Coordinates of C-alpha atoms in Angstrom, one line a residue:
V1 CA -146.4 -102.3 106.1
S2 CA -144.5 -105.4 107.1
G3 CA -144.4 -107.4 110.4
I4 CA -142.5 -110.5 111.7
L5 CA -143.4 -112.4 114.7
D6 CA -141.2 -115.2 115.9
G7 CA -140.5 -117.3 119.1
A8 CA -139.4 -120.6 120.6
V9 CA -141.3 -123.2 122.5
K10 CA -139.8 -123.3 125.8
K11 CA -141.1 -126.8 126.8
V12 CA -139.6 -128.3 123.6
P13 CA -135.8 -127.3 123.2
G14 CA -134.8 -126.4 119.6
L15 CA -138.5 -125.9 118.6
A16 CA -139.0 -122.4 117.0
W17 CA -141.4 -120.6 114.6
R18 CA -141.8 -117.3 112.5
L19 CA -144.5 -115.5 110.8
Q20 CA -144.1 -112.7 108.3
G21 CA -146.5 -110.6 106.4
T22 CA -146.2 -107.5 104.1
V23 CA -148.7 -105.3 102.4
R24 CA -147.6 -102.7 99.8
R25 CA -149.6 -100.1 97.9
G26 CA -148.0 -97.8 95.2
G27 CA -149.6 -95.2 92.8
N28 CA -148.3 -94.0 89.6
A29 CA -144.4 -93.4 89.3
R30 CA -143.1 -90.1 88.3
T31 CA -140.1 -89.1 86.2
P32 CA -138.6 -85.7 86.6
N33 CA -140.8 -84.1 83.9
Y34 CA -144.1 -86.2 83.9
W35 CA -146.3 -88.8 85.5
L36 CA -146.3 -92.4 84.1
E37 CA -149.8 -93.5 83.6
N38 CA -151.0 -96.9 85.0
T39 CA -147.7 -97.7 86.8
G40 CA -149.1 -98.5 90.3
L41 CA -148.6 -101.7 92.2
A42 CA -150.5 -103.6 94.8
E43 CA -148.9 -106.4 96.8
G44 CA -149.5 -108.8 99.6
N45 CA -147.5 -111.6 100.9
F46 CA -146.9 -113.7 103.9
S47 CA -144.8 -116.7 105.1
A48 CA -144.6 -119.1 107.9
T49 CA -141.9 -121.3 109.4
V50 CA -141.5 -124.1 111.9
G51 CA -138.1 -125.5 112.7
Y52 CA -136.5 -128.0 115.0
T53 CA -132.8 -128.0 115.6
R54 CA -130.6 -130.4 117.6
P55 CA -127.0 -130.9 117.6
S56 CA -127.2 -134.2 115.4
F57 CA -130.5 -133.7 113.5
G58 CA -133.2 -131.1 112.6
G59 CA -135.5 -129.8 110.0
E60 CA -137.7 -127.0 108.9
V61 CA -141.1 -126.6 107.1
Y62 CA -141.6 -123.3 105.2
Y63 CA -144.6 -121.9 103.2
S64 CA -144.8 -118.5 101.4
Q65 CA -147.4 -116.9 99.4
F66 CA -146.6 -113.9 97.2
N67 CA -149.2 -112.0 95.2
T68 CA -148.9 -108.7 93.2
R69 CA -150.6 -106.7 90.6
L70 CA -148.4 -104.3 88.5
G71 CA -149.7 -101.8 86.1
I72 CA -148.1 -101.5 82.6
F73 CA -147.3 -98.1 81.3
T74 CA -150.4 -97.2 79.1
G75 CA -147.9 -95.2 76.8
T76 CA -146.4 -98.8 75.5
H77 CA -149.7 -99.7 73.8
A78 CA -150.1 -98.8 70.1
E79 CA -152.7 -100.0 67.6
S80 CA -150.9 -99.5 64.3
I81 CA -147.2 -99.9 63.3
A82 CA -147.1 -96.1 62.6
D83 CA -148.3 -95.6 66.2
I84 CA -145.6 -97.8 67.8
E85 CA -142.8 -96.3 65.7
A86 CA -144.0 -92.7 66.8
A87 CA -144.1 -93.9 70.4
I88 CA -140.4 -95.2 70.3
A89 CA -139.2 -91.9 68.5
R90 CA -141.2 -89.6 71.0
K91 CA -139.0 -88.2 73.8
V92 CA -141.9 -87.5 75.9
P93 CA -145.1 -89.8 76.1
L94 CA -148.0 -88.4 74.2
T95 CA -150.5 -89.0 77.1
R96 CA -149.7 -86.9 80.2
S97 CA -151.1 -88.4 83.4
Y98 CA -151.4 -87.7 87.1
F99 CA -151.1 -89.4 90.4
S100 CA -153.4 -92.2 91.0
Y101 CA -153.6 -95.6 92.8
D102 CA -156.0 -97.0 89.9
I103 CA -154.5 -100.1 88.2
R104 CA -156.4 -100.5 84.8
R105 CA -155.7 -102.6 81.8
P106 CA -153.1 -103.3 80.8
Y107 CA -151.6 -104.9 83.9
Q108 CA -150.0 -108.2 85.1
Q109 CA -151.2 -110.2 88.2
V110 CA -148.8 -112.9 89.7
A111 CA -149.5 -115.4 92.5
H112 CA -146.6 -117.4 93.7
G113 CA -146.8 -120.2 96.4
L114 CA -143.7 -121.9 97.9
F115 CA -143.8 -125.1 100.2
K116 CA -140.4 -126.2 101.3
A117 CA -139.4 -129.0 103.7
S118 CA -135.7 -129.5 104.7
A119 CA -134.0 -132.0 107.1
Y120 CA -130.4 -132.7 108.0
K121 CA -128.5 -135.4 109.8
V122 CA -125.0 -135.1 111.4
F123 CA -123.5 -138.7 111.9
S124 CA -121.2 -139.9 114.5
N125 CA -118.2 -139.6 112.1
Y126 CA -119.2 -135.8 111.5
S127 CA -120.4 -136.4 108.0
R128 CA -123.6 -134.6 107.3
L129 CA -126.7 -135.3 105.1
D130 CA -129.0 -132.6 103.8
V131 CA -132.3 -133.1 101.9
V132 CA -134.5 -130.2 100.6
F133 CA -137.9 -130.7 98.9
A134 CA -139.8 -127.8 97.3
L135 CA -143.0 -127.5 95.6
Q136 CA -143.7 -124.1 93.7
R137 CA -146.9 -123.0 92.0
N138 CA -146.7 -119.8 90.0
V139 CA -149.7 -118.3 88.1
R140 CA -149.0 -115.4 85.8
E141 CA -151.9 -113.4 84.1
E142 CA -151.6 -110.6 81.6
Y143 CA -154.5 -108.4 81.1
D144 CA -154.1 -106.3 77.7
F145 CA -155.4 -102.9 76.9
Q146 CA -159.2 -103.2 76.0
S147 CA -160.9 -100.1 74.8
L148 CA -164.1 -101.3 73.2
T149 CA -165.0 -104.4 75.2
A150 CA -166.2 -105.7 78.6
R151 CA -163.9 -108.6 78.5
T152 CA -162.7 -109.8 81.9
N153 CA -160.5 -112.8 81.0
P154 CA -156.8 -112.3 80.9
E155 CA -155.2 -112.3 77.3
L156 CA -152.3 -114.6 78.7
Y157 CA -152.6 -117.2 81.5
L158 CA -149.6 -119.4 82.6
R159 CA -149.5 -121.9 85.4
L160 CA -146.4 -123.5 86.3
I161 CA -146.0 -126.2 88.9
S162 CA -142.3 -127.2 90.0
H163 CA -141.1 -129.9 92.1
T164 CA -137.5 -129.9 93.1
L165 CA -135.4 -132.2 95.3
D166 CA -131.8 -131.6 96.5
V167 CA -129.8 -134.4 98.4
I168 CA -126.3 -133.3 99.6
Y169 CA -123.9 -135.6 101.7
R170 CA -120.6 -133.9 103.0
H171 CA -118.5 -137.1 103.9
R172 CA -116.2 -137.2 106.8
A173 CA -112.8 -135.4 106.2
A174 CA -109.8 -137.6 105.7
G175 CA -106.8 -135.5 107.0
N176 CA -106.7 -132.4 104.9
Y177 CA -109.2 -133.8 102.4
S178 CA -112.9 -133.2 102.4
G179 CA -115.7 -133.7 99.9
T180 CA -119.3 -133.2 99.0
V181 CA -121.5 -135.4 96.7
G182 CA -125.1 -134.6 95.6
F183 CA -128.0 -134.8 93.5
N184 CA -130.4 -132.2 92.1
G185 CA -133.8 -133.2 90.6
I186 CA -136.5 -131.1 89.0
T187 CA -139.9 -131.7 87.3
Q188 CA -142.1 -128.9 85.9
G189 CA -145.6 -128.8 84.1
N190 CA -146.9 -125.8 82.5
V191 CA -150.6 -125.1 81.6
R192 CA -151.6 -122.0 79.4
E193 CA -155.1 -120.6 78.4
F194 CA -156.4 -117.9 76.1
Q195 CA -153.7 -116.4 73.9
M196 CA -150.5 -118.2 72.9
L197 CA -146.9 -117.1 74.0
I198 CA -145.5 -120.5 75.3
P199 CA -147.2 -123.9 74.8
N200 CA -148.1 -126.6 77.8
F201 CA -145.1 -128.5 78.4
R202 CA -143.5 -131.1 80.8
N203 CA -140.0 -130.9 81.8
Y204 CA -137.7 -133.1 83.8
G205 CA -134.1 -132.8 84.8
G206 CA -131.5 -134.3 87.1
G207 CA -128.0 -133.8 87.9
G208 CA -125.3 -135.6 90.2
F209 CA -122.0 -134.0 91.3
Y210 CA -119.0 -134.5 93.3
M211 CA -116.8 -131.5 94.9
G212 CA -113.4 -132.1 96.8
K213 CA -111.3 -129.8 98.7
Y214 CA -107.6 -130.3 99.8
V215 CA -106.4 -127.8 102.4
L216 CA -102.6 -127.1 102.9
P217 CA -101.1 -124.3 105.3
K218 CA -100.9 -121.9 102.3
V219 CA -102.9 -123.4 99.5
T220 CA -106.3 -124.8 99.2
F221 CA -107.4 -126.8 96.1
E222 CA -110.9 -127.4 95.0
G223 CA -112.3 -129.4 92.1
G224 CA -115.4 -131.1 90.9
L225 CA -117.3 -133.0 88.2
R226 CA -121.0 -132.7 87.5
Y227 CA -123.3 -134.5 85.0
D228 CA -126.7 -133.2 83.9
Y229 CA -129.6 -134.4 82.0
R230 CA -132.8 -132.4 80.7
W231 CA -135.8 -133.7 79.0
L232 CA -138.5 -131.3 77.7
R233 CA -141.8 -132.1 75.7
A234 CA -144.2 -129.6 74.5
Y235 CA -147.8 -130.0 73.3
L236 CA -148.9 -127.8 70.3
I237 CA -151.8 -127.7 68.0
D238 CA -151.0 -127.9 64.4
N239 CA -152.9 -125.1 62.7
N240 CA -153.3 -127.1 59.6
T241 CA -154.5 -130.4 60.8
A242 CA -155.9 -129.2 64.2
Q243 CA -153.9 -132.4 65.7
V244 CA -151.9 -132.3 68.8
I245 CA -148.0 -132.5 68.0
R246 CA -145.5 -133.1 70.8
P247 CA -142.0 -132.0 70.0
T248 CA -139.4 -133.4 72.3
W249 CA -135.8 -132.3 73.2
S250 CA -133.3 -133.9 75.5
F251 CA -130.0 -132.3 76.6
S252 CA -127.1 -133.6 78.6
N253 CA -123.6 -132.4 79.5
L254 CA -120.6 -133.3 81.7
T255 CA -119.0 -130.2 83.4
A256 CA -115.8 -129.8 85.6
T257 CA -114.3 -127.2 87.7
A258 CA -110.8 -126.6 89.2
G259 CA -109.4 -124.0 91.3
A260 CA -106.9 -123.0 94.1
Q261 CA -106.5 -120.1 96.6
V262 CA -103.0 -119.1 97.7
N263 CA -102.3 -117.2 101.0
L264 CA -99.6 -114.9 99.8
A265 CA -99.6 -113.2 103.2
E266 CA -101.5 -113.1 106.4
D267 CA -103.8 -110.7 105.0
L268 CA -103.5 -111.1 101.3
S269 CA -104.7 -114.2 99.1
W270 CA -105.0 -115.0 95.5
S271 CA -107.5 -117.3 93.9
V272 CA -107.7 -118.7 90.3
N273 CA -110.4 -120.9 88.8
A274 CA -111.2 -122.6 85.6
G275 CA -114.2 -124.5 84.7
T276 CA -116.8 -125.6 82.1
A277 CA -120.6 -124.7 82.3
W278 CA -123.6 -125.4 80.3
R279 CA -127.3 -124.5 80.0
A280 CA -130.1 -126.2 78.1
P281 CA -132.5 -123.9 76.2
T282 CA -135.8 -123.1 78.0
V283 CA -139.3 -123.7 76.5
N284 CA -139.7 -120.0 75.9
E285 CA -136.4 -119.7 73.9
L286 CA -137.5 -122.7 72.0
L287 CA -141.2 -122.1 71.2
S288 CA -142.2 -118.5 72.2
E289 CA -144.8 -117.1 69.5
G290 CA -147.0 -114.3 70.6
V291 CA -147.3 -111.1 72.5
H292 CA -145.3 -110.8 75.7
Q293 CA -147.4 -107.6 77.1
S294 CA -145.2 -107.0 80.3
A295 CA -142.1 -107.0 78.1
V296 CA -143.6 -104.9 75.2
A297 CA -142.6 -107.3 72.6
Y298 CA -143.8 -109.9 70.2
E299 CA -141.4 -112.8 70.8
R300 CA -140.5 -115.7 68.6
G301 CA -138.7 -118.9 69.8
N302 CA -136.2 -121.1 67.8
P303 CA -136.8 -124.8 67.9
T304 CA -133.3 -125.5 66.5
L305 CA -131.3 -124.0 69.6
H306 CA -128.8 -126.2 71.2
S307 CA -127.3 -126.0 74.6
E308 CA -124.9 -123.2 75.7
R309 CA -121.5 -124.5 76.6
A310 CA -118.9 -122.3 78.3
L311 CA -115.3 -122.1 79.3
N312 CA -114.8 -120.0 82.2
L313 CA -111.5 -118.6 83.6
S314 CA -111.2 -116.1 86.4
T315 CA -108.7 -114.8 89.0
S316 CA -108.9 -112.5 92.0
L317 CA -107.1 -110.9 94.8
H318 CA -108.4 -110.4 98.4
L319 CA -106.9 -108.0 100.8
H320 CA -107.8 -107.7 104.5
R321 CA -105.2 -105.3 105.9
G322 CA -106.0 -103.2 109.0
R323 CA -108.7 -100.8 108.0
L324 CA -108.6 -101.7 104.3
H325 CA -110.6 -104.5 102.9
G326 CA -110.8 -105.1 99.1
E327 CA -111.3 -107.5 96.2
V328 CA -110.3 -107.3 92.5
G329 CA -111.4 -109.9 90.0
L330 CA -110.6 -110.5 86.3
Y331 CA -112.6 -113.0 84.2
E332 CA -112.9 -114.4 80.6
N333 CA -115.8 -116.6 79.6
N334 CA -116.2 -118.1 76.2
I335 CA -119.7 -119.4 75.6
S336 CA -120.4 -121.6 72.5
G337 CA -124.0 -121.1 71.5
Y338 CA -125.0 -118.3 73.6
I339 CA -128.8 -117.5 73.5
Y340 CA -130.3 -114.0 73.7
L341 CA -133.3 -112.2 72.5
R342 CA -132.5 -110.3 69.2
P343 CA -134.4 -107.3 68.1
D344 CA -135.6 -108.0 64.6
L345 CA -135.9 -104.3 63.6
R346 CA -139.4 -104.7 62.4
Y347 CA -142.9 -104.7 64.1
V348 CA -145.7 -107.0 64.2
R349 CA -149.4 -106.0 64.1
T350 CA -151.8 -108.2 66.0
V351 CA -155.3 -108.1 67.2
R352 CA -153.9 -106.9 70.5
G353 CA -152.0 -104.0 68.9
S354 CA -148.5 -103.5 67.3
Y355 CA -145.2 -104.5 68.9
P356 CA -141.5 -104.7 68.3
S357 CA -140.5 -108.0 67.2
F358 CA -137.7 -110.1 69.0
T359 CA -136.3 -113.6 68.1
Y360 CA -134.2 -116.0 70.3
T361 CA -130.9 -116.5 68.4
Q362 CA -127.7 -118.2 69.2
V363 CA -124.1 -117.0 68.7
D364 CA -120.5 -117.8 70.0
T365 CA -119.4 -115.0 72.3
R366 CA -116.6 -114.0 74.6
F367 CA -117.1 -112.1 77.9
R368 CA -114.3 -110.3 79.6
G369 CA -114.6 -108.0 82.7
L370 CA -113.3 -106.6 85.8
D371 CA -115.0 -106.4 89.2
L372 CA -113.5 -104.1 91.9
S373 CA -114.8 -103.6 95.5
L374 CA -112.9 -101.7 98.2
T375 CA -113.7 -100.5 101.7
W376 CA -111.5 -98.2 103.6
E377 CA -112.2 -97.3 107.3
V378 CA -110.7 -93.9 107.2
A379 CA -111.4 -93.4 111.0
D380 CA -113.2 -95.1 113.5
S381 CA -116.6 -93.7 112.4
L382 CA -115.9 -92.9 108.8
T383 CA -115.9 -95.4 105.9
W384 CA -115.6 -95.1 102.2
T385 CA -116.7 -98.0 99.8
T386 CA -116.2 -98.0 96.1
K387 CA -117.4 -100.6 93.4
V388 CA -116.4 -100.8 89.8
S389 CA -117.8 -103.2 87.2
V390 CA -116.4 -103.3 83.6
I391 CA -117.7 -105.8 81.0
S392 CA -117.2 -106.3 77.4
A393 CA -118.8 -108.9 75.2
W394 CA -117.8 -109.9 71.8
N395 CA -119.9 -111.7 69.2
K396 CA -117.5 -114.1 67.6
T397 CA -120.0 -115.4 65.1
L398 CA -120.6 -111.8 63.6
H399 CA -117.2 -110.5 64.5
N400 CA -118.7 -107.5 66.4
Y401 CA -119.7 -106.4 69.7
L402 CA -122.6 -108.3 71.4
Q403 CA -125.7 -106.2 72.2
L404 CA -127.9 -106.0 75.3
I405 CA -124.9 -106.0 77.8
P406 CA -124.7 -103.8 80.8
A407 CA -122.7 -100.6 80.6
N408 CA -119.7 -99.8 82.9
R409 CA -120.7 -98.8 86.4
W410 CA -118.8 -97.1 89.2
E411 CA -120.4 -96.5 92.7
N412 CA -119.2 -94.7 95.8
T413 CA -120.5 -94.4 99.3
V414 CA -119.2 -92.5 102.4
R415 CA -120.7 -93.3 105.7
Y416 CA -120.3 -91.5 109.1
G417 CA -121.5 -92.9 112.4
F418 CA -122.1 -90.1 115.1
G419 CA -122.9 -92.6 117.8
S420 CA -125.4 -91.0 120.4
V421 CA -126.2 -87.5 119.9
G422 CA -128.8 -86.4 122.6
F423 CA -131.8 -88.6 122.6
L424 CA -130.8 -90.1 119.2
K425 CA -128.9 -93.5 119.4
K426 CA -126.8 -95.1 116.6
L427 CA -127.0 -92.1 114.4
Y428 CA -125.5 -92.3 110.9
V429 CA -125.4 -90.4 107.6
S430 CA -124.3 -91.9 104.2
V431 CA -123.8 -90.1 100.8
G432 CA -123.3 -91.9 97.6
N433 CA -123.2 -91.6 93.8
L434 CA -123.7 -94.0 91.0
L435 CA -122.1 -93.3 87.6
V436 CA -123.2 -95.4 84.7
G437 CA -121.5 -94.9 81.4
Q438 CA -123.1 -95.0 78.0
Q439 CA -123.1 -98.4 76.2
T440 CA -120.9 -97.7 73.1
R441 CA -119.9 -101.4 72.6
V442 CA -122.9 -102.3 70.5
P443 CA -123.3 -103.0 66.6
A444 CA -124.6 -100.0 64.6
N445 CA -128.5 -100.1 63.8
S446 CA -129.0 -103.4 66.0
D447 CA -131.9 -102.2 68.1
Y448 CA -135.0 -100.1 67.9
Q449 CA -133.4 -97.2 69.7
A450 CA -129.7 -96.3 70.1
P451 CA -128.2 -96.9 73.5
P452 CA -129.1 -93.8 75.8
P453 CA -126.5 -91.4 77.3
G454 CA -124.8 -92.4 80.6
Y455 CA -126.1 -90.9 83.8
H456 CA -125.1 -89.9 87.3
L457 CA -127.2 -90.4 90.3
L458 CA -126.8 -88.8 93.9
N459 CA -128.1 -91.1 96.7
A460 CA -128.2 -90.6 100.5
A461 CA -129.3 -92.2 103.7
A462 CA -129.6 -91.6 107.4
G463 CA -130.8 -93.6 110.4
F464 CA -131.2 -93.5 114.1
T465 CA -132.8 -95.1 117.2
V466 CA -134.9 -93.3 119.5
N467 CA -136.6 -94.7 122.8
A468 CA -140.3 -93.9 123.3
G469 CA -140.3 -94.8 127.0
K470 CA -138.8 -98.3 127.1
Q471 CA -139.9 -99.0 123.4
P472 CA -137.0 -98.4 120.8
L473 CA -137.9 -97.1 117.6
H474 CA -135.6 -97.6 114.5
V475 CA -135.9 -94.9 111.9
T476 CA -134.3 -94.8 108.4
L477 CA -134.5 -92.3 105.7
T478 CA -133.2 -93.1 102.1
G479 CA -133.2 -91.1 99.0
S480 CA -132.3 -92.0 95.4
N481 CA -131.6 -89.8 92.5
L482 CA -131.8 -86.7 94.8
T483 CA -130.9 -84.3 92.0
N484 CA -134.0 -85.6 89.9
V485 CA -132.0 -86.6 86.8
A486 CA -133.9 -87.5 83.8
Y487 CA -132.3 -90.7 82.4
R488 CA -132.9 -94.1 80.7
D489 CA -131.2 -97.3 81.5
Y490 CA -129.9 -99.3 78.6
M491 CA -130.9 -102.7 80.2
D492 CA -134.6 -101.6 80.6
R493 CA -137.0 -102.5 77.5
F494 CA -139.3 -99.7 78.7
R495 CA -136.6 -97.2 77.8
Y496 CA -138.0 -97.2 74.3
F497 CA -141.1 -95.3 75.8
M498 CA -140.2 -93.4 78.9
D499 CA -137.7 -92.1 81.4
E500 CA -136.8 -94.0 84.5
P501 CA -138.6 -92.7 87.7
G502 CA -137.0 -89.5 89.4
R503 CA -136.3 -88.7 93.0
N504 CA -137.4 -91.2 95.4
V505 CA -137.5 -90.6 99.2
T506 CA -138.4 -93.4 101.7
V507 CA -139.0 -93.3 105.4
R508 CA -138.9 -96.6 107.4
L509 CA -140.1 -97.1 110.9
N510 CA -139.2 -100.3 112.5
I511 CA -140.8 -101.2 115.9
P512 CA -139.3 -104.3 117.6
I513 CA -141.7 -105.5 120.2
Q514 CA -140.3 -107.9 122.9

């Protein structure tokens, strides 16, 4: 159940407000062949906004609170290494289940609060200043499987407080030239309790940038420079001396981008872009050491990691001709020091059970890919949309394919709008399919389980509006995996243990109240 209530204050032109709230409850999910024990969810969230808008200035204050409890599939828990090996090798979970709303250990609980205040000022010379401040508080708790104890504390508790500040100034255009200068800042502090996964830490960062645009009748040029600095200090206990140690890292980098868009015809344009990018390693990549229950893993960090640095090249064609709209893009990204979580191909036994082991590692890589989207309005009421995504990643350090990369995808949707049919208004029906190939571009024996076969899903949707007296009711019906295909997705860690959920049908009723 979700509701939105908004309005304006008539006595104060430009002042408006909005309230939103959602409550969700779900029981155990079901694959085509069996129920998944302890996979329910319970969620409650709300948000409130007040905004004031005038031609030359304005602002907004926003607050949201998100709370959720998510069950973790019981079949992922194993006491011994032999048990976890058997669970991964098993095609069907050993423990069969049934439908239930109960959420028992193991589960994770997340509470996320966000406060955001923004303001803008438009000056007499048409330049504009935007300022956004945000404060986030994220508390994550993981409750592990406990069979012989009445323990109520979580095994993992993390509380992360983040402050961010964005200041952006769009200066007055000078003829065909315009530009934007800005600053982004962040500070974070993490507190953990109970079991170790990541340590307490403090994190500071800031970056300044300038982007410029020059517009000609048939060509638009864009370019920019950015400098970033990151500082991280962790707080650890030395197991031998019981003393607090404070390892510290700092990272900085200068990046640049340049691109152009050429109007080849009134309805056809071509764009090309080249740029550098970077990313500093995060605290979990540097210092993880422990069980990550919701990811079914024992994770290890690597304190010797350095920043990722990339050179990105991309080009694309954009077509808007009559009833045909499409875009095709090609890209190549070369990344020095690409960081990923590599399977160690061994298991770790802890007091909390046995888990597959993963370690953050760093290699040089090359990503190449193609993205295609095309929409054809076959007739006034009939539309066909197709999307294709192809990606290949090469590990230049090991001279082999890079693992844990999405497989190729092809998605099609046909939509027909009937208009009004009797008392049904705005009636439409759509049918679509999703084809995901098997990921064959992986090194041999590089994971705990070989990539699963590809799969094909059939989806459909329908919707209409009906009037109950003067009250309109909007009804939508959606269905995914309608043929109830049993499949596993390569990018889902839980594929080691279970199939993806099967057929899912959702009915939504939206009631606008004036």
